[in-house]
Amino acid sequence: MTVLLWPRCKQEKHLNNVGIVVGWNHDSNTVICAKILHHKDYIFLRKIIRPDQQTGDLRILGKWIPRKEKVESWLSSDEMAEFTLTPLGPWWANELRDSNDLLIYYDPEQNYNFRLERSYQKGFSCLLKRLHAVEQLHCLQYDCQEEENDENQHQCSAEYSSALERRASPHVILQNSLLHKHLTETNRISLHYFFNNNLSKDLPSMRSHYAVYLDSFLGVLVGATILIYRKSLSKILSVAIGVQYQTLQDAIEWLESFPIGFKLNEPLTHSMGKQLHIIFYCWNNIILGLGDCLGHNNFIFWWMFTGLGSISFLFGATTFFAILVDLIQVGTLHLIFLHAFFNELYRFELYMLVSLWQVYRGKKFNPLRKRTDTMEYDSMQLLIGMLLFAFSLFLFTTILVYYVFYTLLYIVVQPIGLWLVYGFLRDFPFDGLWNRWRDPSAMGVGIYFDKEPAHATRLCVIPMSYKKLLAPFTERYLKRIFFIFLDILKGIGTKKRLNIIQSCIKD
Amino acid sequence: MNEYPQLWQRDPDTKIRSTGCYSNLDGLSKKFSFKPCRKSYNIIWKNSLVIGQEFVLTCFFLTRFRIELQVEQNETIENPLSQNLSLFAVSSSLFLVIWFSRGASRSTRYHKAQTRLMDMLLLAMLLRLISAVLKTLTGSYSSNTVHALAIAGMLVHWWGCDYCYANGTAVSSPFYKDEEKNSSSSLSLPVKKREPFFGGTVSLNAAFFSTTLLASRMNSNWSVCAFVSTSVTIFAFYPVRRHLLYVTSPKEAPYVVLATIILFSTASWLLLQSKLEKLIYGAVLLIVCFLAPTWKYYLQDFKSHIHGPWDIAHIRR
């Protein structure tokens, strides 16, 4: 019994990850292998490249035997592989040695859907689906080290390793910098692309060369525009800074005048307002002073726009937007600082209220037992506790109003639109959409047999849905914006309730 | 045969089971209920005195605040002697209570003096530091709101007070158990730790909360200090001495308490300004100290306890 494969792959020169799909021969309980080329989430079926292959039928390449030793695989911790593949020909080892391989097979005797394995020598790890048809295919990218004694765990993807590096890095500012992420994750410079067509050096986040073309074209357009109108832009920026300063001053005075009917504590409000006036005045002078450096009006701004235009022209629109987002973050640093300050103040106020309310009731939180126990206080402790409780209670409104105001201000000044544009240019799957529309079967997420495995005549490809195609973009950007807002709301509302909402949405 | 003993079942026609069963609930109540010991009117009346005293102290405290505010605002006071009388009432009541409860304290004189001095310094420092914020704490709220909150706080204090402790009932607390381990007599060992307050934590906290609210309406620092000190003396120190008074002198205690009630109520009566307030004050005092005990004395005939095999077991010492 043989299985026919439909060749699909037409663009294998762009793909550098190779895997093997294994069918079966029902008569002799042996395995049949074909070759699959896949680029991250896509798979392209292809026949085995062998000089003696004429009919296009699958050939037997190995025999399925039980494994003697159980080996843990980094791909799945649920179940260890139980079987290994014994190659029957020398070309098998040659095929696998030089590529990043994933071995996929189907074993009807064990009723496994499929198993994944890093290499034939290590064995196979199992996925627990006991169906007859292969429904899903997990394609993971990894570094294939062919040393037999290598027992270290390997990271699943470049994103995972970069995420770990970011977490371990002490430079928090760099971690939050979009430009830093852009340079480390994409390593994509439009000018470099024109001189080097080797797309295999691209990291996964720059998905398609269509995105690169668009990035370059927009970069040239935006850069040219900025360079032409840089003088006007400098003037507009300085005016905008002045308007922003005046708006913030008006906001402080509005807060001091019982906003929305809230009865704020006047001395506290006035003293905070004075300090905020000073902060905004100093920051405004710093920014405008930088702009008017060396006696020239908007000197630094002029050079800043010149630099931005040049960067956009040379390195693409994504680099330009990344720098722009970071510059806006730097320009609104004082608001970020105020948001963080009022956030901590509000946290402290809530903590005081909760703790002193426990004192009011004669209770105390027991951290060992994680419960509230009765506590005996003496009279002086109660007096001081009640004084502080009264303070916390009557100052709560004032602190809440300032916290909410500066949190909303923090949300407003975030360059979310620019970030979305940057994400669109970087991660939107233009190439995938085009290929999917043109030939659905060329964009597969899985393979299946058209009938029962014992009687199947075709190995077919499950085409990828548009939703799954757009998932990386929506997951990374649109959902993330929602969760950021949810995290901010956690600070105002009760954490427990918002955690439940968040867990429901994630599920 | 049923596995479990049957206590009662509805009478099926005229047939009645003879063993382990009662024909009606009356029989059940006769078997398992009993009347508590009848208390004399004297005991009931004496136990209700502390409730009346707390009411009197609460009213005295509130009226005192009003007078202080009027003095600060240079308003004329109807009865100028009432201020001096209120001071006399406080000092003489304290003297009586301390005199009759002397020797009952479990701490040495040195320790007491040390504790009092530390408390005084701490309170003075605290009030000095927070006076600027305390002055304007309730500035944006209307006086009616603040007064209503203060009155509500004092009502919570009156309701939440531990009157068993006030009547001299022994306190079961880990604080005393640790001390009693080292000595056979609980009164002989000098206490080195600060004694917790057992007269009702919520009650005392409510009083202090009201004190803070009312103190925030005053302008003069000396007034605030005097007002807060009076509150601490009346609501924190006085209940402890009263408890010790009932423990050491149970026979004289009710009369001392009665004397303090008379002193404070006289002062309050003079401090109150309108006739309606005086009428309400007198009526409540009368109900609490005389009518309610009389009614309770009459109602105790109708009280019965029901104990049976369904009760949760308690280990008796």
PDB file of N, CA and C in Angstrom, chain B residues 58-78 82-83 147 151 214-215 217-218 227 267-278 281:
ATOM      1  N   THR B  58     -20.762  60.205  76.858  1.00  0.00           N
ATOM      2  CA  THR B  58     -20.865  60.560  75.447  1.00  0.00           C
ATOM      3  C   THR B  58     -21.473  61.951  75.281  1.00  0.00           C
ATOM      4  N   CYS B  59     -22.558  62.194  75.980  1.00  0.00           N
ATOM      5  CA  CYS B  59     -23.212  63.510  75.869  1.00  0.00           C
ATOM      6  C   CYS B  59     -22.318  64.599  76.424  1.00  0.00           C
ATOM      7  N   PHE B  60     -21.644  64.303  77.508  1.00  0.00           N
ATOM      8  CA  PHE B  60     -20.733  65.286  78.083  1.00  0.00           C
ATOM      9  C   PHE B  60     -19.640  65.649  77.083  1.00  0.00           C
ATOM     10  N   PHE B  61     -19.120  64.657  76.423  1.00  0.00           N
ATOM     11  CA  PHE B  61     -18.048  64.859  75.446  1.00  0.00           C
ATOM     12  C   PHE B  61     -18.526  65.759  74.301  1.00  0.00           C
ATOM     13  N   LEU B  62     -19.720  65.470  73.800  1.00  0.00           N
ATOM     14  CA  LEU B  62     -20.224  66.243  72.664  1.00  0.00           C
ATOM     15  C   LEU B  62     -20.553  67.674  73.066  1.00  0.00           C
ATOM     16  N   THR B  63     -21.136  67.840  74.226  1.00  0.00           N
ATOM     17  CA  THR B  63     -21.472  69.192  74.670  1.00  0.00           C
ATOM     18  C   THR B  63     -20.206  69.980  75.002  1.00  0.00           C
ATOM     19  N   ARG B  64     -19.241  69.309  75.515  1.00  0.00           N
ATOM     20  CA  ARG B  64     -17.959  69.963  75.811  1.00  0.00           C
ATOM     21  C   ARG B  64     -17.339  70.535  74.554  1.00  0.00           C
ATOM     22  N   PHE B  65     -17.421  69.762  73.473  1.00  0.00           N
ATOM     23  CA  PHE B  65     -16.885  70.239  72.195  1.00  0.00           C
ATOM     24  C   PHE B  65     -17.600  71.516  71.755  1.00  0.00           C
ATOM     25  N   ARG B  66     -18.912  71.499  71.916  1.00  0.00           N
ATOM     26  CA  ARG B  66     -19.673  72.670  71.477  1.00  0.00           C
ATOM     27  C   ARG B  66     -19.294  73.908  72.273  1.00  0.00           C
ATOM     28  N   ILE B  67     -19.077  73.739  73.540  1.00  0.00           N
ATOM     29  CA  ILE B  67     -18.708  74.885  74.374  1.00  0.00           C
ATOM     30  C   ILE B  67     -17.326  75.394  73.983  1.00  0.00           C
ATOM     31  N   GLU B  68     -16.405  74.448  73.739  1.00  0.00           N
ATOM     32  CA  GLU B  68     -15.052  74.853  73.344  1.00  0.00           C
ATOM     33  C   GLU B  68     -15.068  75.652  72.052  1.00  0.00           C
ATOM     34  N   LEU B  69     -15.929  75.210  71.152  1.00  0.00           N
ATOM     35  CA  LEU B  69     -16.027  75.903  69.858  1.00  0.00           C
ATOM     36  C   LEU B  69     -16.573  77.317  70.046  1.00  0.00           C
ATOM     37  N   GLN B  70     -17.551  77.432  70.935  1.00  0.00           N
ATOM     38  CA  GLN B  70     -18.129  78.748  71.189  1.00  0.00           C
ATOM     39  C   GLN B  70     -17.111  79.664  71.857  1.00  0.00           C
ATOM     40  N   VAL B  71     -16.302  79.081  72.735  1.00  0.00           N
ATOM     41  CA  VAL B  71     -15.275  79.904  73.397  1.00  0.00           C
ATOM     42  C   VAL B  71     -14.261  80.396  72.361  1.00  0.00           C
ATOM     43  N   GLU B  72     -13.887  79.504  71.439  1.00  0.00           N
ATOM     44  CA  GLU B  72     -12.916  79.899  70.404  1.00  0.00           C
ATOM     45  C   GLU B  72     -13.451  81.007  69.522  1.00  0.00           C
ATOM     46  N   GLN B  73     -14.748  80.913  69.252  1.00  0.00           N
ATOM     47  CA  GLN B  73     -15.352  81.917  68.387  1.00  0.00           C
ATOM     48  C   GLN B  73     -15.845  83.126  69.160  1.00  0.00           C
ATOM     49  N   ASN B  74     -15.483  83.157  70.463  1.00  0.00           N
ATOM     50  CA  ASN B  74     -15.827  84.313  71.323  1.00  0.00           C
ATOM     51  C   ASN B  74     -17.329  84.556  71.398  1.00  0.00           C
ATOM     52  N   GLU B  75     -18.075  83.471  71.374  1.00  0.00           N
ATOM     53  CA  GLU B  75     -19.520  83.617  71.519  1.00  0.00           C
ATOM     54  C   GLU B  75     -19.882  83.588  73.001  1.00  0.00           C
ATOM     55  N   THR B  76     -21.033  84.158  73.311  1.00  0.00           N
ATOM     56  CA  THR B  76     -21.444  84.204  74.722  1.00  0.00           C
ATOM     57  C   THR B  76     -22.017  82.857  75.132  1.00  0.00           C
ATOM     58  N   ILE B  77     -21.659  82.453  76.318  1.00  0.00           N
ATOM     59  CA  ILE B  77     -22.153  81.170  76.843  1.00  0.00           C
ATOM     60  C   ILE B  77     -23.244  81.457  77.862  1.00  0.00           C
ATOM     61  N   GLU B  78     -24.289  80.653  77.786  1.00  0.00           N
ATOM     62  CA  GLU B  78     -25.437  80.906  78.654  1.00  0.00           C
ATOM     63  C   GLU B  78     -25.070  80.791  80.120  1.00  0.00           C
ATOM     64  N   SER B  82     -20.730  76.541  83.817  1.00  0.00           N
ATOM     65  CA  SER B  82     -20.779  75.150  83.350  1.00  0.00           C
ATOM     66  C   SER B  82     -19.402  74.639  82.966  1.00  0.00           C
ATOM     67  N   GLN B  83     -18.542  75.534  82.456  1.00  0.00           N
ATOM     68  CA  GLN B  83     -17.200  75.080  82.070  1.00  0.00           C
ATOM     69  C   GLN B  83     -16.427  74.601  83.291  1.00  0.00           C
ATOM     70  N   HIS B 147     -20.452  66.918  62.094  1.00  0.00           N
ATOM     71  CA  HIS B 147     -21.158  66.670  63.362  1.00  0.00           C
ATOM     72  C   HIS B 147     -21.959  65.381  63.289  1.00  0.00           C
ATOM     73  N   ILE B 151     -21.437  62.228  65.748  1.00  0.00           N
ATOM     74  CA  ILE B 151     -22.534  61.673  66.571  1.00  0.00           C
ATOM     75  C   ILE B 151     -22.710  60.194  66.251  1.00  0.00           C
ATOM     76  N   LEU B 214     -13.910  65.950  65.402  1.00  0.00           N
ATOM     77  CA  LEU B 214     -14.289  67.182  66.098  1.00  0.00           C
ATOM     78  C   LEU B 214     -13.071  68.063  66.345  1.00  0.00           C
ATOM     79  N   ALA B 215     -11.919  67.431  66.622  1.00  0.00           N
ATOM     80  CA  ALA B 215     -10.703  68.220  66.858  1.00  0.00           C
ATOM     81  C   ALA B 215     -10.283  68.970  65.595  1.00  0.00           C
ATOM     82  N   ARG B 217     -12.095  70.569  63.692  1.00  0.00           N
ATOM     83  CA  ARG B 217     -12.888  71.793  63.512  1.00  0.00           C
ATOM     84  C   ARG B 217     -12.400  72.922  64.414  1.00  0.00           C
ATOM     85  N   MET B 218     -11.474  72.587  65.333  1.00  0.00           N
ATOM     86  CA  MET B 218     -10.999  73.602  66.283  1.00  0.00           C
ATOM     87  C   MET B 218      -9.824  74.353  65.679  1.00  0.00           C
ATOM     88  N   PHE B 227      -8.809  68.929  74.341  1.00  0.00           N
ATOM     89  CA  PHE B 227      -9.951  68.116  73.925  1.00  0.00           C
ATOM     90  C   PHE B 227      -9.545  66.654  73.742  1.00  0.00           C
ATOM     91  N   ALA B 267     -23.164  68.298  84.915  1.00  0.00           N
ATOM     92  CA  ALA B 267     -22.356  69.149  84.029  1.00  0.00           C
ATOM     93  C   ALA B 267     -22.940  69.203  82.629  1.00  0.00           C
ATOM     94  N   SER B 268     -23.357  68.040  82.147  1.00  0.00           N
ATOM     95  CA  SER B 268     -23.934  68.001  80.794  1.00  0.00           C
ATOM     96  C   SER B 268     -25.221  68.790  80.734  1.00  0.00           C
ATOM     97  N   TRP B 269     -26.009  68.656  81.769  1.00  0.00           N
ATOM     98  CA  TRP B 269     -27.289  69.366  81.811  1.00  0.00           C
ATOM     99  C   TRP B 269     -27.066  70.867  81.731  1.00  0.00           C
ATOM    100  N   LEU B 270     -26.055  71.318  82.398  1.00  0.00           N
ATOM    101  CA  LEU B 270     -25.781  72.763  82.352  1.00  0.00           C
ATOM    102  C   LEU B 270     -25.180  73.174  81.014  1.00  0.00           C
ATOM    103  N   LEU B 271     -24.425  72.254  80.393  1.00  0.00           N
ATOM    104  CA  LEU B 271     -23.811  72.593  79.110  1.00  0.00           C
ATOM    105  C   LEU B 271     -24.818  72.572  77.964  1.00  0.00           C
ATOM    106  N   LEU B 272     -25.841  71.772  78.124  1.00  0.00           N
ATOM    107  CA  LEU B 272     -26.857  71.731  77.061  1.00  0.00           C
ATOM    108  C   LEU B 272     -27.606  73.053  77.018  1.00  0.00           C
ATOM    109  N   GLN B 273     -27.958  73.446  75.821  1.00  0.00           N
ATOM    110  CA  GLN B 273     -28.473  74.813  75.668  1.00  0.00           C
ATOM    111  C   GLN B 273     -29.970  74.868  75.461  1.00  0.00           C
ATOM    112  N   SER B 274     -30.515  73.956  74.673  1.00  0.00           N
ATOM    113  CA  SER B 274     -31.944  74.082  74.401  1.00  0.00           C
ATOM    114  C   SER B 274     -32.732  73.160  75.323  1.00  0.00           C
ATOM    115  N   LYS B 275     -33.968  73.502  75.487  1.00  0.00           N
ATOM    116  CA  LYS B 275     -34.824  72.717  76.383  1.00  0.00           C
ATOM    117  C   LYS B 275     -35.102  71.350  75.794  1.00  0.00           C
ATOM    118  N   LEU B 276     -35.242  71.293  74.469  1.00  0.00           N
ATOM    119  CA  LEU B 276     -35.506  70.008  73.814  1.00  0.00           C
ATOM    120  C   LEU B 276     -34.361  69.032  74.060  1.00  0.00           C
ATOM    121  N   GLU B 277     -33.141  69.534  73.941  1.00  0.00           N
ATOM    122  CA  GLU B 277     -31.985  68.672  74.186  1.00  0.00           C
ATOM    123  C   GLU B 277     -32.005  68.167  75.622  1.00  0.00           C
ATOM    124  N   LYS B 278     -32.279  69.036  76.542  1.00  0.00           N
ATOM    125  CA  LYS B 278     -32.296  68.629  77.961  1.00  0.00           C
ATOM    126  C   LYS B 278     -33.386  67.599  78.199  1.00  0.00           C
ATOM    127  N   TYR B 281     -32.297  64.296  76.699  1.00  0.00           N
ATOM    128  CA  TYR B 281     -31.201  63.753  77.518  1.00  0.00           C
ATOM    129  C   TYR B 281     -31.754  63.117  78.791  1.00  0.00           C
TER     130      TYR B 281
END
